[in-house]
XYZ file of C-alpha atoms in Angstrom:
431
model
C 0.258 0.293 -0.217
C 1.545 3.463 -0.851
C 1.992 6.505 1.547
C -1.507 7.885 2.593
C -1.612 10.916 1.085
C -4.385 12.724 3.243
C -3.923 14.704 6.476
C -6.184 12.900 9.217
C -8.798 15.178 11.151
C -8.662 15.392 14.663
C -9.721 12.374 16.679
C -9.744 13.807 20.523
C -10.437 12.758 23.741
C -10.979 14.941 26.344
C -9.251 14.013 29.512
C -10.831 16.001 32.176
C -8.870 16.663 35.154
C -10.823 16.761 37.744
C -12.098 13.543 37.220
C -8.797 12.350 36.034
C -6.904 13.471 39.769
C -3.070 15.290 39.496
C -1.208 15.102 36.182
C 0.945 12.286 37.559
C -1.650 10.081 37.796
C -2.852 10.580 33.658
C -0.594 7.709 32.041
C -3.165 5.125 32.145
C -5.610 7.475 30.875
C -3.410 8.573 28.034
C -2.517 5.049 26.951
C -6.233 4.167 26.783
C -6.877 6.867 24.177
C -4.257 6.351 22.530
C -4.826 2.823 22.274
C -8.378 3.423 21.475
C -6.993 5.570 17.684
C -7.097 9.446 19.481
C -4.590 11.392 18.371
C -5.227 14.663 20.010
C -5.911 14.974 23.943
C -8.081 17.541 25.130
C -7.300 19.543 28.830
C -10.018 21.266 30.381
C -8.383 24.668 32.132
C -5.560 23.491 34.687
C -4.287 27.056 35.472
C -5.404 28.308 39.382
C -9.343 28.639 39.960
C -10.475 31.433 41.828
C -13.157 30.857 45.398
C -15.519 29.231 42.865
C -13.291 26.052 42.301
C -14.351 26.096 38.557
C -12.176 25.087 35.900
C -13.036 27.829 33.948
C -12.787 30.560 36.888
C -9.394 31.214 36.107
C -7.524 33.625 39.224
C -3.895 33.408 38.034
C -3.563 32.190 34.134
C 0.243 31.467 35.450
C -0.105 29.149 38.316
C -1.126 25.354 38.090
C -4.515 24.344 40.295
C -3.278 22.565 43.126
C -5.853 19.745 42.548
C -3.912 19.216 39.405
C -0.994 18.196 41.049
C 0.918 15.854 43.511
C 1.928 16.731 46.501
C 4.938 14.464 46.727
C 5.032 14.977 42.392
C 7.861 17.425 42.626
C 7.875 21.330 41.296
C 4.227 21.921 38.826
C 6.153 23.104 36.322
C 8.397 19.693 35.990
C 4.414 17.834 36.755
C 3.158 19.313 33.629
C 6.878 18.852 31.473
C 6.299 14.850 32.171
C 2.984 14.781 31.332
C 2.900 16.489 28.155
C 6.242 14.294 27.404
C 4.076 11.208 28.338
C 1.318 12.762 25.477
C 3.853 13.188 22.854
C 5.507 10.005 23.851
C 2.142 7.912 23.016
C 1.894 9.724 19.415
C -0.849 12.358 20.047
C -1.168 15.785 20.273
C -2.039 17.739 23.492
C -4.752 20.577 23.554
C -5.494 22.970 26.575
C -8.538 25.065 26.848
C -7.970 28.957 26.361
C -10.409 30.763 28.380
C -9.565 34.872 27.248
C -13.573 36.482 27.708
C -13.330 36.195 31.613
C -11.522 35.555 34.750
C -12.464 34.817 38.277
C -13.714 37.864 40.560
C -10.703 37.161 42.692
C -7.912 37.359 40.340
C -5.377 39.545 40.652
C -5.528 41.386 37.077
C -9.282 42.883 38.486
C -6.987 44.976 40.924
C -3.508 44.945 38.965
C -5.694 46.056 35.156
C -9.083 47.355 36.289
C -9.212 48.746 32.973
C -9.024 45.667 31.497
C -13.035 44.959 32.977
C -16.405 46.057 31.139
C -18.552 47.609 33.639
C -21.907 48.951 34.246
C -23.251 52.194 34.747
C -22.446 52.090 37.989
C -18.550 51.369 37.703
C -18.339 48.188 38.735
C -16.916 45.342 36.999
C -19.729 43.076 34.914
C -20.588 39.372 35.461
C -20.973 36.946 32.256
C -24.216 35.407 31.891
C -25.950 33.728 29.408
C -30.047 32.865 28.587
C -31.482 29.210 29.697
C -35.055 29.122 28.407
C -36.973 31.575 29.909
C -34.170 32.742 32.367
C -31.089 35.068 32.324
C -28.333 33.155 34.001
C -25.717 35.185 35.474
C -22.370 33.677 36.485
C -21.507 35.415 39.960
C -18.176 33.945 40.476
C -16.469 35.484 37.034
C -15.806 39.052 35.726
C -15.835 39.954 31.803
C -13.441 40.837 30.011
C -13.080 44.129 27.703
C -11.279 42.816 24.970
C -13.399 45.231 22.105
C -13.093 48.801 24.137
C -10.391 48.396 27.145
C -8.871 51.879 27.091
C -5.579 49.269 27.541
C -6.850 46.894 24.398
C -3.212 46.881 23.777
C -1.788 45.966 26.815
C -4.652 43.428 27.338
C -4.067 41.757 23.893
C -0.567 41.747 24.589
C -1.172 39.488 27.492
C -3.537 36.959 26.152
C -1.435 36.610 22.633
C 2.090 35.913 25.271
C -0.075 33.219 27.254
C -1.123 31.677 24.301
C 2.800 31.526 22.936
C 4.180 30.488 26.337
C 1.507 27.626 26.469
C 2.392 26.400 22.948
C 6.313 26.903 23.772
C 5.495 24.537 27.044
C 4.355 21.947 24.767
C 0.749 22.214 23.930
C 0.205 21.597 20.681
C -3.136 23.748 20.260
C -6.062 25.482 21.929
C -10.120 24.586 22.250
C -11.200 28.554 22.500
C -13.782 28.723 25.282
C -16.948 30.999 23.905
C -14.522 32.434 21.503
C -17.749 34.360 19.474
C -17.704 36.735 22.855
C -14.141 37.881 21.611
C -13.233 40.210 18.748
C -12.801 38.611 15.467
C -9.677 41.099 15.226
C -7.981 40.250 18.233
C -8.335 35.979 17.137
C -6.837 37.258 14.004
C -3.563 38.605 15.566
C -3.460 35.979 18.211
C -3.752 32.932 15.970
C -1.337 34.751 13.598
C 1.020 35.709 16.356
C 1.374 32.254 17.478
C 1.591 30.553 14.583
C 4.413 32.266 13.563
C 6.615 31.441 16.572
C 4.676 27.946 16.497
C 3.933 27.156 13.031
C 2.263 23.825 14.094
C -0.152 25.033 16.404
C -4.103 24.631 15.707
C -7.146 26.373 17.304
C -10.796 25.291 17.620
C -13.246 27.549 18.059
C -15.871 26.786 20.779
C -18.570 28.248 19.306
C -22.092 26.263 20.980
C -25.292 28.152 21.540
C -23.931 30.902 19.177
C -25.822 32.628 16.485
C -24.555 30.372 13.228
C -23.878 33.721 11.588
C -21.023 34.407 14.730
C -19.592 30.853 13.749
C -18.977 31.323 10.327
C -16.837 34.700 11.464
C -14.755 32.466 13.725
C -14.376 30.230 10.186
C -12.935 33.455 8.552
C -11.450 34.665 11.753
C -8.632 31.869 10.813
C -9.774 29.090 13.015
C -8.217 25.361 11.747
C -11.925 23.879 12.884
C -14.914 24.880 14.631
C -17.350 22.709 16.699
C -20.527 21.707 15.114
C -24.046 20.650 16.522
C -25.171 17.371 15.063
C -25.184 15.894 18.350
C -28.602 17.153 18.517
C -29.782 16.618 14.928
C -32.708 14.039 13.971
C -31.629 12.993 10.891
C -34.788 14.600 9.484
C -34.670 17.901 10.134
C -32.867 20.307 7.235
C -30.533 22.666 9.309
C -27.632 20.076 10.150
C -26.729 19.618 6.237
C -27.078 22.818 5.416
C -25.423 24.515 8.453
C -22.600 21.361 7.304
C -22.411 23.002 3.722
C -22.163 26.697 5.154
C -19.745 25.959 7.473
C -17.587 23.854 5.286
C -16.860 26.662 3.075
C -15.018 28.696 5.930
C -13.447 25.825 7.814
C -13.794 22.180 8.860
C -15.783 20.805 11.929
C -15.651 18.555 14.704
C -18.406 16.368 16.069
C -19.466 14.734 19.045
C -21.457 12.466 20.507
C -21.683 14.281 23.606
C -18.832 16.640 25.497
C -18.605 17.559 28.983
C -20.990 20.708 28.899
C -23.779 17.957 27.870
C -25.493 15.183 29.712
C -24.057 12.009 29.468
C -24.865 10.015 26.021
C -25.803 6.349 28.187
C -27.919 8.442 30.565
C -29.838 10.256 27.582
C -30.440 7.051 25.954
C -31.261 4.923 28.769
C -28.651 2.598 28.625
C -29.000 1.427 25.392
C -25.495 0.708 24.519
C -25.833 -0.010 20.599
C -27.619 3.280 20.537
C -24.750 5.082 21.787
C -22.471 2.985 19.430
C -24.761 4.695 16.972
C -24.362 7.929 17.836
C -20.094 7.686 18.196
C -19.930 6.179 14.627
C -22.202 8.991 13.256
C -20.297 11.541 15.011
C -16.806 10.259 13.488
C -17.766 9.367 10.007
C -20.095 12.839 9.845
C -17.125 15.739 9.843
C -13.651 15.726 9.533
C -13.146 15.529 12.988
C -14.368 14.058 16.273
C -14.389 14.277 20.072
C -15.559 12.143 23.453
C -14.626 12.759 27.394
C -13.173 10.648 29.636
C -16.002 7.792 30.670
C -17.714 8.011 27.745
C -16.525 3.865 26.242
C -17.068 3.236 29.738
C -21.151 4.245 29.787
C -20.465 6.806 32.543
C -23.808 8.186 33.524
C -22.850 11.441 35.836
C -22.591 14.513 33.811
C -18.982 15.920 34.203
C -19.313 19.471 36.503
C -16.278 22.320 36.867
C -16.514 22.606 40.034
C -17.328 19.227 41.603
C -16.250 16.365 39.875
C -14.029 14.214 41.951
C -11.626 11.331 40.870
C -14.459 9.471 43.491
C -16.828 9.758 41.579
C -15.340 7.765 38.822
C -18.241 5.303 38.036
C -19.003 1.514 37.734
C -18.230 0.475 33.661
C -21.786 -0.267 32.828
C -19.447 -1.064 29.251
C -16.449 -1.112 27.571
C -16.737 0.518 23.870
C -13.096 1.014 23.670
C -12.717 -1.556 20.965
C -15.300 -0.552 19.227
C -14.241 2.995 19.278
C -11.102 1.570 18.023
C -12.389 0.142 15.052
C -14.301 3.510 14.323
C -11.266 5.515 14.577
C -9.164 3.436 12.493
C -12.089 2.779 9.769
C -12.129 6.824 9.924
C -8.182 7.310 9.523
C -8.003 4.952 6.521
C -10.409 6.467 4.074
C -9.700 10.310 3.062
C -13.538 10.798 2.844
C -13.857 10.839 6.444
C -11.105 13.426 7.132
C -12.235 16.088 5.179
C -15.407 18.362 4.651
C -15.893 17.061 1.695
C -20.128 17.294 -0.399
C -22.840 14.881 1.546
C -26.317 14.111 0.474
C -28.911 12.422 1.882
C -30.353 9.475 -0.285
C -33.782 8.061 -0.211
C -33.032 4.212 0.691
C -36.666 3.552 0.275
C -37.044 2.883 4.089
C -38.396 5.677 6.123
C -36.561 4.165 9.330
C -33.000 4.112 7.645
C -30.982 7.389 7.344
C -28.338 7.058 4.160
C -26.293 10.014 2.990
C -23.726 9.529 0.890
C -20.262 11.859 1.735
C -17.315 12.593 -1.343
C -14.052 13.848 -1.237
C -13.590 17.330 -2.841
C -12.706 16.016 -6.487
C -15.119 13.326 -6.153
C -12.395 10.561 -6.304
C -13.708 8.559 -3.223
C -16.915 8.142 -1.910
C -19.155 6.766 1.087
C -22.362 5.680 1.628
C -23.403 5.359 5.594
C -26.389 3.782 6.234
C -28.147 4.385 10.078
C -30.379 2.213 11.465
C -32.337 4.966 13.329
C -34.938 2.215 15.438
C -33.462 1.307 18.483
C -35.759 -1.411 19.136
C -35.849 -3.249 15.371
C -34.116 -4.483 12.922
C -34.711 -2.983 9.448
C -34.355 -3.709 5.581
C -31.990 -2.290 3.597
C -32.499 -2.603 -0.314
C -28.816 -2.190 -1.677
C -30.221 -2.728 -5.322
C -31.973 0.369 -4.756
C -28.881 2.830 -4.538
C -26.563 0.507 -6.862
C -26.396 3.916 -9.376
C -24.247 5.800 -6.779
C -21.526 3.205 -7.480
C -22.306 3.043 -10.885
C -18.639 3.969 -12.075
C -16.685 2.858 -9.590
C -13.551 0.968 -9.679
C -13.478 -0.995 -6.214
C -16.429 -0.895 -3.525
C -15.364 -2.444 -0.278
C -17.904 -3.024 2.829
C -16.631 -1.413 5.757
C -19.545 -1.627 8.328
C -18.141 -0.991 11.608
C -21.321 -3.134 13.543
C -21.421 -6.081 10.835
C -20.931 -6.497 7.169
C -23.932 -5.841 4.731
C -24.772 -9.440 3.895
C -27.749 -9.796 1.300
C -30.492 -12.070 1.562
C -29.724 -14.970 -1.030
C -30.754 -14.157 -4.337
C -31.481 -10.368 -3.628
C -29.698 -7.171 -2.640
C -31.354 -6.642 0.343
C -29.411 -6.148 3.383
C -30.702 -6.692 7.509
C -29.265 -3.567 9.891
C -29.429 -4.580 13.558
C -31.396 -2.355 15.960
C -28.937 1.135 15.668
C -27.232 -0.194 13.263
C -24.321 0.737 10.844
C -23.465 0.151 7.591
C -20.418 0.981 5.123
C -19.837 0.968 1.889
C -16.514 3.078 0.692
C -16.057 3.637 -3.517
C -13.133 4.661 -5.341
C -13.267 6.398 -9.096
C -10.781 6.218 -11.573
């Protein structure tokens, strides 16, 4: 076989530090992530938290939170260096959360640089918040940064740029940029440009969930390498998901996830339906260029990750172990170019409304993949491949790479049976 001619998309394992414990204890998690075929390890903020203890309420950007450290493990910088070395030694790249739209209310920056914060009519710093249904939720442990109109905007921006450059120099290969849509595009362009100048391989991932879709498109144009999409919430019927995929793919490739640290556990949402969980992972891995899962997904954990309260003692008794299945899907994803780029996707009529089928192609149409999902979690469903044969009429080769079970036709027919929540995948090459 010749050398692979495409870049593999990011397959991201989110090691949640409050569940994993101090950095010297991460070795087994790093090894497991690599064994499952992930090529990136993403960790949430590890800097010193403020009084609330939230990972996203950062008090000191240049100190490591005590919860990430082993008191008997040596100097903090040595523990950090060893962790970075372990990730790179396992053959993965390392991603850190970059939080620059707010700080903890008890951060020294509030006192040292009061002009960096947004303020209300009374002159007091403002707490950020979000709309949750019919009510507005205010985060009282945070003060909002004024990245757009601070009187000392140059000093503020320089602080963030120097911070990101230091993290890159310390071994972090990429950044998940928290609430990226709340930061001005012009700052992102400058920060990304300067970091990539000093660390050419650095990559930036825009977290933009919950913002207007137009803001997500702006982030793609601001220099981000990847954005996160909302396919997790798709019912395989409404037109919005494919529409967004087509529009965002024109500006930046995207990353799917079946669950994240910000969502409920999928095993809980699907009431312990292991096959349905497997189907959603396969879909998220094959739909877009990148894929991500948080720690514990592979074991069917049901307790939602909490950025304040989660502790290593919350490690659950596994309901199952999908490590082998996830590894198989990740191998499938890595092995075919069409699953590693934001190529065209078209829904296909399979003739069975209980199935959802889509055709994903490389940009040059030299490779196409037909993915068939059984939306029915209770019953097997039939798929007539003869009805779909026109999709591969001029193919030079067609391969069945289904991760659940091969699409075996009934004798004398082209009719295949997909088990409940089953996934069928055919890959064809042209030319």
